[in-house]
Tab-separated table of C-alpha atoms and ligand atoms in Angstrom:
chain	number	residue	atom	x	y	z
A	1	MET	CA	50.743	-31.607	87.182
A	2	ALA	CA	46.961	-31.595	87.236
A	3	VAL	CA	45.271	-31.423	83.886
A	4	PRO	CA	42.693	-28.632	83.645
A	5	ARG	CA	39.130	-29.884	83.589
A	6	ILE	CA	37.095	-29.194	80.497
A	7	GLU	CA	33.699	-28.006	81.649
A	8	THR	CA	31.777	-28.260	78.416
A	9	GLU	CA	31.186	-31.651	76.945
A	10	MET	CA	32.041	-31.805	73.297
A	11	LYS	CA	30.472	-34.070	70.776
A	12	ILE	CA	31.850	-34.383	67.279
A	13	ASP	CA	30.452	-36.162	64.281
A	14	VAL	CA	32.987	-37.809	61.997
A	15	ASN	CA	32.184	-40.058	59.044
A	16	GLY	CA	28.768	-40.927	60.405
A	17	ARG	CA	29.829	-41.707	63.970
A	18	GLU	CA	29.529	-39.631	67.155
A	19	TYR	CA	32.486	-39.123	69.484
A	20	TRP	CA	32.155	-37.600	72.950
A	21	LEU	CA	35.280	-35.698	73.902
A	22	ASP	CA	34.485	-35.663	77.590
A	23	HIS	CA	37.971	-36.195	78.974
A	24	PRO	CA	40.568	-33.424	79.348
A	25	LEU	CA	43.509	-35.446	78.021
A	26	LEU	CA	43.028	-38.138	75.374
A	27	VAL	CA	45.935	-40.100	73.926
A	28	VAL	CA	45.899	-42.838	71.287
A	29	VAL	CA	49.179	-44.622	70.678
A	30	CYS	CA	49.668	-46.754	67.563
A	31	MET	CA	52.500	-49.149	68.365
A	32	ASP	CA	53.499	-49.872	64.772
A	33	GLY	CA	53.881	-53.566	63.996
A	34	CYS	CA	53.634	-54.493	67.659
A	35	ALA	CA	52.184	-57.996	67.517
A	36	ASP	CA	50.797	-59.075	70.877
A	37	GLU	CA	53.743	-61.492	71.206
A	38	TYR	CA	56.083	-58.516	71.703
A	39	ILE	CA	53.971	-57.064	74.500
A	40	ASP	CA	53.475	-60.461	76.049
A	41	ALA	CA	57.226	-61.232	76.057
A	42	ALA	CA	57.980	-57.927	77.795
A	43	MET	CA	55.154	-58.442	80.288
A	44	SER	CA	56.374	-61.968	81.049
A	45	ALA	CA	59.860	-60.627	81.666
A	46	GLY	CA	58.445	-58.061	84.105
A	47	ARG	CA	59.529	-55.215	81.840
A	48	ALA	CA	56.116	-53.723	81.063
A	49	PRO	CA	54.608	-52.852	84.446
A	50	ASN	CA	52.367	-50.090	83.118
A	51	LEU	CA	50.818	-52.166	80.345
A	52	THR	CA	50.415	-54.992	82.846
A	53	ARG	CA	48.559	-52.619	85.166
A	54	PHE	CA	46.428	-51.234	82.317
A	55	GLY	CA	45.447	-54.822	81.543
A	56	ALA	CA	44.453	-55.464	85.138
A	57	GLU	CA	42.774	-52.154	85.998
A	58	GLY	CA	41.646	-51.043	82.550
A	59	TRP	CA	41.290	-53.305	79.589
A	60	ARG	CA	43.440	-55.686	77.557
A	61	SER	CA	42.232	-57.517	74.480
A	62	MET	CA	42.852	-58.040	70.794
A	63	ALA	CA	41.352	-55.872	68.086
A	64	ARG	CA	40.841	-56.617	64.417
A	65	ALA	CA	42.830	-54.329	62.160
A	66	CYS	CA	41.975	-53.774	58.504
A	67	LEU	CA	43.373	-55.802	55.630
A	68	PRO	CA	45.779	-55.655	53.991
A	69	SER	CA	47.530	-55.274	57.335
A	70	PHE	CA	49.851	-52.419	56.430
A	71	THR	CA	50.858	-49.178	58.109
A	72	ASN	CA	49.123	-46.553	55.971
A	73	VAL	CA	45.956	-48.643	55.742
A	74	ASN	CA	45.501	-48.928	59.474
A	75	ASN	CA	46.779	-45.534	60.570
A	76	CYS	CA	44.171	-44.027	58.246
A	77	ALA	CA	41.514	-46.408	59.580
A	78	ILE	CA	42.339	-45.412	63.171
A	79	VAL	CA	42.283	-41.644	62.638
A	80	THR	CA	39.072	-41.723	60.588
A	81	GLY	CA	37.229	-44.552	62.343
A	82	THR	CA	36.466	-46.148	58.962
A	83	PRO	CA	37.643	-49.086	56.816
A	84	PRO	CA	39.635	-48.749	53.573
A	85	ALA	CA	36.384	-48.704	51.570
A	86	GLN	CA	35.907	-45.191	52.962
A	87	THR	CA	39.481	-43.992	53.547
A	88	GLY	CA	40.612	-45.065	50.073
A	89	MET	CA	43.893	-46.117	51.670
A	90	VAL	CA	44.656	-49.673	50.563
A	91	GLY	CA	48.431	-49.742	50.793
A	92	ASN	CA	51.611	-47.735	50.557
A	93	TYR	CA	51.860	-48.374	46.825
A	94	ILE	CA	48.996	-48.617	44.319
A	95	LEU	CA	48.005	-48.443	40.691
A	96	ASP	CA	46.304	-45.071	40.237
A	97	PRO	CA	43.080	-45.908	38.378
A	98	LYS	CA	42.963	-42.415	36.868
A	99	THR	CA	46.418	-42.485	35.261
A	100	GLY	CA	47.403	-46.155	35.194
A	101	ASN	CA	50.654	-45.204	36.927
A	102	GLU	CA	52.124	-46.944	39.959
A	103	VAL	CA	52.364	-44.430	42.789
A	104	MET	CA	53.236	-44.130	46.470
A	105	THR	CA	50.277	-43.077	48.574
A	106	ASN	CA	52.346	-41.083	51.044
A	107	SER	CA	50.193	-38.009	50.775
A	108	SER	CA	46.918	-36.790	52.226
A	109	GLN	CA	45.595	-36.421	48.665
A	110	TRP	CA	44.956	-40.190	48.803
A	111	LEU	CA	42.946	-40.015	52.015
A	112	ARG	CA	39.324	-39.715	50.961
A	113	ASN	CA	37.557	-38.780	54.164
A	114	GLY	CA	38.021	-36.555	57.182
A	115	THR	CA	39.843	-37.432	60.391
A	116	ILE	CA	38.760	-37.422	64.009
A	117	LEU	CA	41.870	-35.320	64.678
A	118	ALA	CA	40.753	-32.563	62.297
A	119	ALA	CA	37.240	-32.611	63.753
A	120	ALA	CA	38.528	-32.468	67.328
A	121	ALA	CA	40.759	-29.500	66.464
A	122	LYS	CA	37.798	-27.769	64.862
A	123	ALA	CA	35.801	-28.364	68.024
A	124	GLY	CA	38.475	-26.585	70.020
A	125	ARG	CA	40.694	-29.396	71.244
A	126	LYS	CA	44.445	-28.844	71.192
A	127	VAL	CA	45.416	-31.621	68.806
A	128	ALA	CA	48.918	-32.982	68.381
A	129	MET	CA	49.863	-35.713	65.956
A	130	VAL	CA	53.343	-37.100	66.304
A	131	THR	CA	54.681	-39.828	64.016
A	132	ALA	CA	58.047	-41.533	63.654
A	133	LYS	CA	58.127	-41.562	59.852
A	134	ASP	CA	57.575	-38.241	58.156
A	135	LYS	CA	55.488	-39.921	55.428
A	136	LEU	CA	52.644	-40.419	57.885
A	137	ARG	CA	52.783	-36.929	59.351
A	138	GLU	CA	51.514	-35.123	56.284
A	139	MET	CA	48.915	-37.785	55.482
A	140	LEU	CA	47.331	-37.950	58.913
A	141	SER	CA	47.368	-34.215	59.575
A	142	LYS	CA	45.014	-33.602	56.654
A	143	ASP	CA	42.950	-30.438	57.287
A	144	CYS	CA	43.982	-30.565	60.927
A	145	ASP	CA	44.628	-27.289	62.672
A	146	GLY	CA	47.077	-28.443	65.295
A	147	ILE	CA	50.615	-29.623	65.929
A	148	ALA	CA	51.920	-32.222	63.465
A	149	LEU	CA	55.501	-33.383	63.613
A	150	SER	CA	57.654	-36.435	63.018
A	151	SER	CA	60.739	-37.604	64.844
A	152	GLU	CA	62.361	-38.237	61.457
A	153	LYS	CA	62.177	-34.521	60.618
A	154	ALA	CA	61.705	-33.083	64.091
A	155	PRO	CA	61.577	-29.285	63.928
A	156	GLU	CA	64.044	-27.211	65.909
A	157	TRP	CA	61.487	-26.090	68.490
A	158	ILE	CA	60.749	-29.646	69.612
A	159	GLU	CA	64.459	-30.571	69.506
A	160	LYS	CA	65.051	-27.716	71.971
A	161	ARG	CA	62.506	-29.262	74.317
A	162	VAL	CA	63.198	-33.009	74.032
A	163	GLY	CA	66.606	-33.301	72.399
A	164	ALA	CA	68.110	-34.031	69.001
A	165	LYS	CA	66.130	-36.093	66.493
A	166	PRO	CA	67.031	-39.798	66.392
A	167	GLU	CA	68.024	-42.018	63.459
A	168	ILE	CA	64.848	-43.292	61.699
A	169	TYR	CA	66.053	-46.930	61.618
A	170	SER	CA	66.081	-47.262	65.385
A	171	GLY	CA	63.903	-47.928	68.402
A	172	ASP	CA	64.642	-44.368	69.498
A	173	ALA	CA	62.650	-43.029	66.534
A	174	SER	CA	59.553	-44.414	68.296
A	175	LEU	CA	60.524	-43.488	71.842
A	176	TYR	CA	61.118	-39.916	70.648
A	177	VAL	CA	57.475	-39.798	69.464
A	178	LEU	CA	56.309	-40.751	72.940
A	179	GLU	CA	58.690	-38.336	74.638
A	180	ALA	CA	57.575	-35.463	72.392
A	181	GLY	CA	53.909	-36.353	72.955
A	182	THR	CA	54.410	-36.479	76.709
A	183	GLU	CA	56.147	-33.089	76.642
A	184	LEU	CA	53.277	-31.550	74.639
A	185	ALA	CA	50.711	-32.995	77.058
A	186	ARG	CA	52.658	-31.965	80.160
A	187	SER	CA	53.131	-28.390	78.936
A	188	GLY	CA	49.458	-28.077	78.035
A	189	ASP	CA	50.285	-27.480	74.361
A	190	ALA	CA	48.153	-30.492	73.462
A	191	ASP	CA	45.191	-32.295	75.040
A	192	PHE	CA	44.190	-34.640	72.197
A	193	LEU	CA	47.082	-36.687	70.889
A	194	TYR	CA	47.723	-39.337	68.271
A	195	LEU	CA	51.186	-40.859	68.605
A	196	SER	CA	52.241	-43.272	65.871
A	197	LEU	CA	55.463	-45.258	66.240
A	198	THR	CA	57.566	-47.215	63.755
A	199	ASP	CA	58.129	-50.960	63.529
A	200	TYR	CA	61.850	-51.111	62.794
A	201	ILE	CA	62.520	-53.138	65.955
A	202	GLN	CA	59.695	-55.627	65.297
A	203	HIS	CA	60.869	-56.125	61.704
A	204	SER	CA	64.391	-56.745	62.986
A	205	TYR	CA	63.986	-58.821	66.152
A	206	ALA	CA	61.865	-61.679	67.452
A	207	PRO	CA	59.587	-60.923	70.447
A	208	ASP	CA	61.832	-62.536	73.052
A	209	GLU	CA	65.138	-61.027	71.888
A	210	PRO	CA	66.610	-58.516	74.346
A	211	GLU	CA	66.433	-55.647	71.827
A	212	ALA	CA	62.674	-56.172	71.423
A	213	ILE	CA	62.049	-56.484	75.158
A	214	ASP	CA	64.078	-53.320	75.848
A	215	PHE	CA	62.054	-51.502	73.202
A	216	VAL	CA	58.669	-52.489	74.627
A	217	ALA	CA	59.990	-51.588	78.095
A	218	GLY	CA	60.812	-48.130	76.688
A	219	ILE	CA	57.285	-47.741	75.283
A	220	ASP	CA	55.889	-48.885	78.616
A	221	THR	CA	57.859	-46.231	80.519
A	222	TRP	CA	56.385	-43.414	78.441
A	223	LEU	CA	52.859	-44.859	78.700
A	224	GLY	CA	53.409	-44.711	82.469
A	225	GLU	CA	54.379	-41.028	82.213
A	226	LEU	CA	51.249	-40.229	80.183
A	227	ASP	CA	49.155	-42.165	82.684
A	228	ARG	CA	50.616	-40.112	85.541
A	229	LEU	CA	49.557	-36.940	83.718
A	230	GLY	CA	45.999	-38.184	83.966
A	231	ALA	CA	45.630	-39.126	80.310
A	232	ARG	CA	42.983	-41.491	79.098
A	233	ILE	CA	45.076	-43.811	76.936
A	234	VAL	CA	44.432	-46.406	74.256
A	235	ALA	CA	47.487	-48.258	72.989
A	236	THR	CA	47.007	-50.485	69.986
A	237	ALA	CA	48.809	-51.461	66.765
A	238	ASP	CA	48.337	-51.117	63.038
A	239	HIS	CA	49.329	-54.719	62.293
A	240	GLY	CA	51.209	-57.658	63.731
A	241	MET	CA	54.516	-59.143	62.608
A	242	ASN	CA	55.669	-62.650	61.749
A	243	HIS	CA	58.852	-64.474	60.841
A	244	LYS	CA	58.569	-65.131	57.095
A	245	CYS	CA	61.307	-67.696	56.658
A	246	ASP	CA	61.880	-71.356	55.903
A	247	PRO	CA	63.662	-73.537	58.468
A	248	SER	CA	67.082	-72.495	57.115
A	249	GLY	CA	66.291	-68.831	57.814
A	250	GLY	CA	65.898	-67.734	54.188
A	251	PRO	CA	62.851	-65.680	53.161
A	252	GLN	CA	59.967	-67.915	52.142
A	253	VAL	CA	58.744	-65.968	49.129
A	254	ARG	CA	56.722	-66.442	45.950
A	255	PHE	CA	57.605	-63.995	43.166
A	256	LEU	CA	54.099	-63.870	41.819
A	257	GLU	CA	54.490	-61.646	38.775
A	258	SER	CA	57.273	-63.915	37.476
A	259	GLU	CA	55.136	-67.008	38.069
A	260	LEU	CA	51.971	-65.571	36.495
A	261	VAL	CA	53.653	-64.086	33.437
A	262	ALA	CA	55.445	-67.389	32.783
A	263	LYS	CA	52.145	-69.256	32.876
A	264	PHE	CA	49.565	-66.754	31.550
A	265	GLY	CA	51.575	-64.304	29.407
A	266	ASP	CA	52.660	-60.661	29.450
A	267	GLY	CA	50.742	-57.705	30.788
A	268	ILE	CA	50.034	-59.057	34.263
A	269	ARG	CA	51.149	-56.697	37.021
A	270	VAL	CA	51.601	-57.615	40.666
A	271	LEU	CA	51.867	-54.657	43.042
A	272	CYS	CA	53.272	-55.012	46.530
A	273	PRO	CA	51.393	-52.521	48.707
A	274	ILE	CA	54.127	-52.696	51.401
A	275	THR	CA	56.547	-50.916	49.038
A	276	ASP	CA	57.668	-47.652	50.576
A	277	PRO	CA	60.771	-45.457	50.748
A	278	TYR	CA	61.923	-47.254	53.893
A	279	VAL	CA	62.957	-50.653	52.517
A	280	VAL	CA	65.643	-51.696	54.974
A	281	HIS	CA	62.994	-53.328	57.192
A	282	HIS	CA	61.431	-55.715	54.749
A	283	GLY	CA	62.818	-55.524	51.190
A	284	ALA	CA	59.270	-54.623	50.037
A	285	LEU	CA	58.105	-58.164	50.822
A	286	GLY	CA	54.799	-58.518	52.636
A	287	SER	CA	51.908	-60.969	52.904
A	288	ALA	CA	49.462	-59.243	50.560
A	289	VAL	CA	49.660	-58.226	46.914
A	290	VAL	CA	47.295	-56.820	44.328
A	291	VAL	CA	47.130	-58.356	40.849
A	292	HIS	CA	46.143	-56.257	37.835
A	293	LEU	CA	45.189	-58.205	34.700
A	294	PRO	CA	45.204	-57.119	31.047
A	295	ASP	CA	42.066	-59.149	30.384
A	296	PRO	CA	39.204	-59.692	32.872
A	297	GLY	CA	38.730	-63.155	31.365
A	298	LEU	CA	41.922	-64.215	33.130
A	299	THR	CA	40.501	-63.515	36.589
A	300	GLU	CA	38.974	-66.892	37.283
A	301	PRO	CA	41.710	-69.131	35.791
A	302	ILE	CA	44.409	-67.156	37.609
A	303	ALA	CA	42.455	-67.218	40.878
A	304	GLN	CA	42.131	-70.977	40.581
A	305	PHE	CA	45.838	-71.361	39.831
A	306	LEU	CA	46.827	-69.133	42.775
A	307	ARG	CA	44.752	-71.246	45.158
A	308	THR	CA	46.919	-74.262	44.306
A	309	LEU	CA	50.197	-72.546	45.257
A	310	PRO	CA	51.834	-73.381	48.586
A	311	GLY	CA	51.979	-70.305	50.831
A	312	ILE	CA	48.917	-68.615	49.279
A	313	THR	CA	46.001	-68.602	51.719
A	314	GLU	CA	43.355	-66.265	50.284
A	315	VAL	CA	42.512	-65.086	46.780
A	316	HIS	CA	39.804	-62.428	46.473
A	317	ASP	CA	38.356	-61.133	43.244
A	318	ARG	CA	37.021	-57.577	43.181
A	319	ASP	CA	33.588	-58.453	44.563
A	320	SER	CA	35.008	-60.555	47.345
A	321	ALA	CA	37.619	-57.893	48.234
A	322	VAL	CA	34.866	-55.289	48.519
A	323	ARG	CA	32.556	-57.538	50.506
A	324	GLN	CA	34.978	-59.408	52.757
A	325	LEU	CA	37.961	-57.069	53.073
A	326	GLU	CA	36.040	-53.761	52.939
A	327	LEU	CA	38.279	-52.453	50.153
A	328	PRO	CA	37.220	-49.707	47.712
A	329	ASN	CA	36.021	-51.080	44.400
A	330	ASP	CA	38.246	-48.844	42.251
A	331	LEU	CA	41.510	-49.532	44.087
A	332	CYS	CA	41.487	-53.243	44.852
A	333	GLY	CA	42.728	-54.470	41.477
A	334	ASP	CA	41.462	-57.657	39.847
A	335	LEU	CA	42.728	-59.960	42.587
A	336	THR	CA	43.866	-59.417	46.162
A	337	VAL	CA	46.134	-62.243	47.305
A	338	LEU	CA	47.175	-63.037	50.890
A	339	SER	CA	49.911	-65.389	52.066
A	340	GLY	CA	50.220	-67.467	55.218
A	341	ARG	CA	52.001	-66.813	58.494
A	342	ASP	CA	55.426	-67.939	57.247
A	343	TRP	CA	55.210	-66.642	53.682
A	344	VAL	CA	55.604	-63.394	51.795
A	345	ILE	CA	54.686	-62.511	48.228
A	346	GLY	CA	56.972	-60.534	45.949
A	347	ARG	CA	56.783	-59.241	42.397
A	348	ARG	CA	59.924	-60.359	40.524
A	349	PRO	CA	63.277	-61.016	42.168
A	350	GLU	CA	64.776	-57.815	40.718
A	351	TYR	CA	62.215	-55.655	42.585
A	352	HIS	CA	63.419	-56.832	45.989
A	353	ASP	CA	66.855	-56.047	47.327
A	354	LEU	CA	67.187	-58.682	50.008
A	355	ALA	CA	70.805	-57.706	50.637
A	356	GLN	CA	69.445	-54.635	52.456
A	357	LEU	CA	67.634	-56.681	55.092
A	358	HIS	CA	68.979	-56.597	58.621
A	359	GLY	CA	68.770	-60.189	59.806
A	360	GLU	CA	66.013	-62.655	58.942
A	361	LEU	CA	62.845	-61.429	57.275
A	362	ARG	CA	59.985	-60.465	59.548
A	363	SER	CA	57.002	-58.860	57.853
A	364	HIS	CA	53.211	-58.432	57.681
A	365	GLY	CA	50.292	-57.611	55.433
A	366	GLY	CA	48.179	-60.765	55.578
A	367	ARG	CA	45.448	-62.335	57.679
A	368	TYR	CA	47.952	-63.595	60.213
A	369	GLU	CA	48.960	-60.044	61.127
A	370	GLU	CA	45.369	-58.812	61.316
A	371	MET	CA	44.769	-59.184	65.050
A	372	VAL	CA	46.509	-56.570	67.204
A	373	PRO	CA	46.810	-55.861	70.930
A	374	PHE	CA	44.433	-53.346	72.448
A	375	PHE	CA	45.081	-51.753	75.856
A	376	CYS	CA	43.147	-49.066	77.733
A	377	ASN	CA	44.172	-47.525	81.051
A	378	PHE	CA	40.515	-47.016	81.944
A	379	ARG	CA	37.348	-49.022	82.119
A	380	PHE	CA	35.527	-49.033	79.318
A	381	GLU	CA	34.154	-47.903	76.433
A	382	PHE	CA	36.746	-46.639	73.919
A	383	VAL	CA	38.831	-43.529	74.003
A	384	CYS	CA	36.480	-40.850	72.702
A	385	ASN	CA	33.329	-42.491	74.003
A	386	GLY	CA	34.766	-43.389	77.374
A	387	ALA	CA	32.363	-43.793	80.256
A	388	SER	CA	33.421	-41.393	83.003
A	389	ALA	CA	34.193	-44.088	85.532
B	401	ZN	ZN1	53.142	-50.534	60.401
């Protein structure tokens, strides 16, 4: 079906940047945790013909996501067009500087600036935001007058149109997002869409396993449907994914709070920003943690000690985290610590229920999951500033 042409060009201003909404159907897909290896494996197997075509006729490259490379951090960065210094979103789990309590950030109250989605809706676009996990739905739909739904808690009206909601720990939870988005675009209920998937499959399977290839093939099919509707599409990811195990297949982990307290004394807290209500994927083990110290005098000795530990690749004090990682000064703790490609960092063993993991640990959060695939089905610039080629 032809998409109606929008006659008036719309320009919106969001967080100091201009966006031209000059295309009648704009779709951004965040393929959660979809390291380029997953796309590449499916393309090599001939199972991703649409992405392959986008790469040839449009654009394929890598983009730099924000650090720490976690879901909330980068979904917020994508929908606002700004780094964590401005979004205030530094992880799924933080120490609230106002109360000193450890809290989940699964709420729009933690998002400090406005979204492109809200601005587009205000400018008259029919915005739809569809996520897999319900935690993201509320956060990203902040102040947005449009459709916002998740496949996890799909409302009855969308179930009537695209079928019953899937299990959240499944590839179908993501494919349902794409199917719902395609239905909203096809029916004309939405013309400006943000579709955010979940990374259960990438956490559970290596890129060349059949389950992973089938999953990317499923994503590819829906991208093809959106392309046929005439959508201008960008498909990217919030972070990559790596196998975090030693050669025997066991998780390669440093329990940093245990190590630091043993050496430097009580009162040191290590927060794992990957912690969220959905722990089956990763046991709350990722490749970035935030260290809070009882005494600022400990910062330098602890930083020096951390740099000597195998698996630890970067140690940033507050100044360095603000300058190099673009983190907000009040939320980055005393030290931000990243681990290497094959390593994760935990808190203490009792905080991590590894028995819940399905298969070997695959996770993210560090520098090695920072670069993500970036596909456009059009030639060039980016989605809201696209040249009308
Ligand atoms: Zn993610």
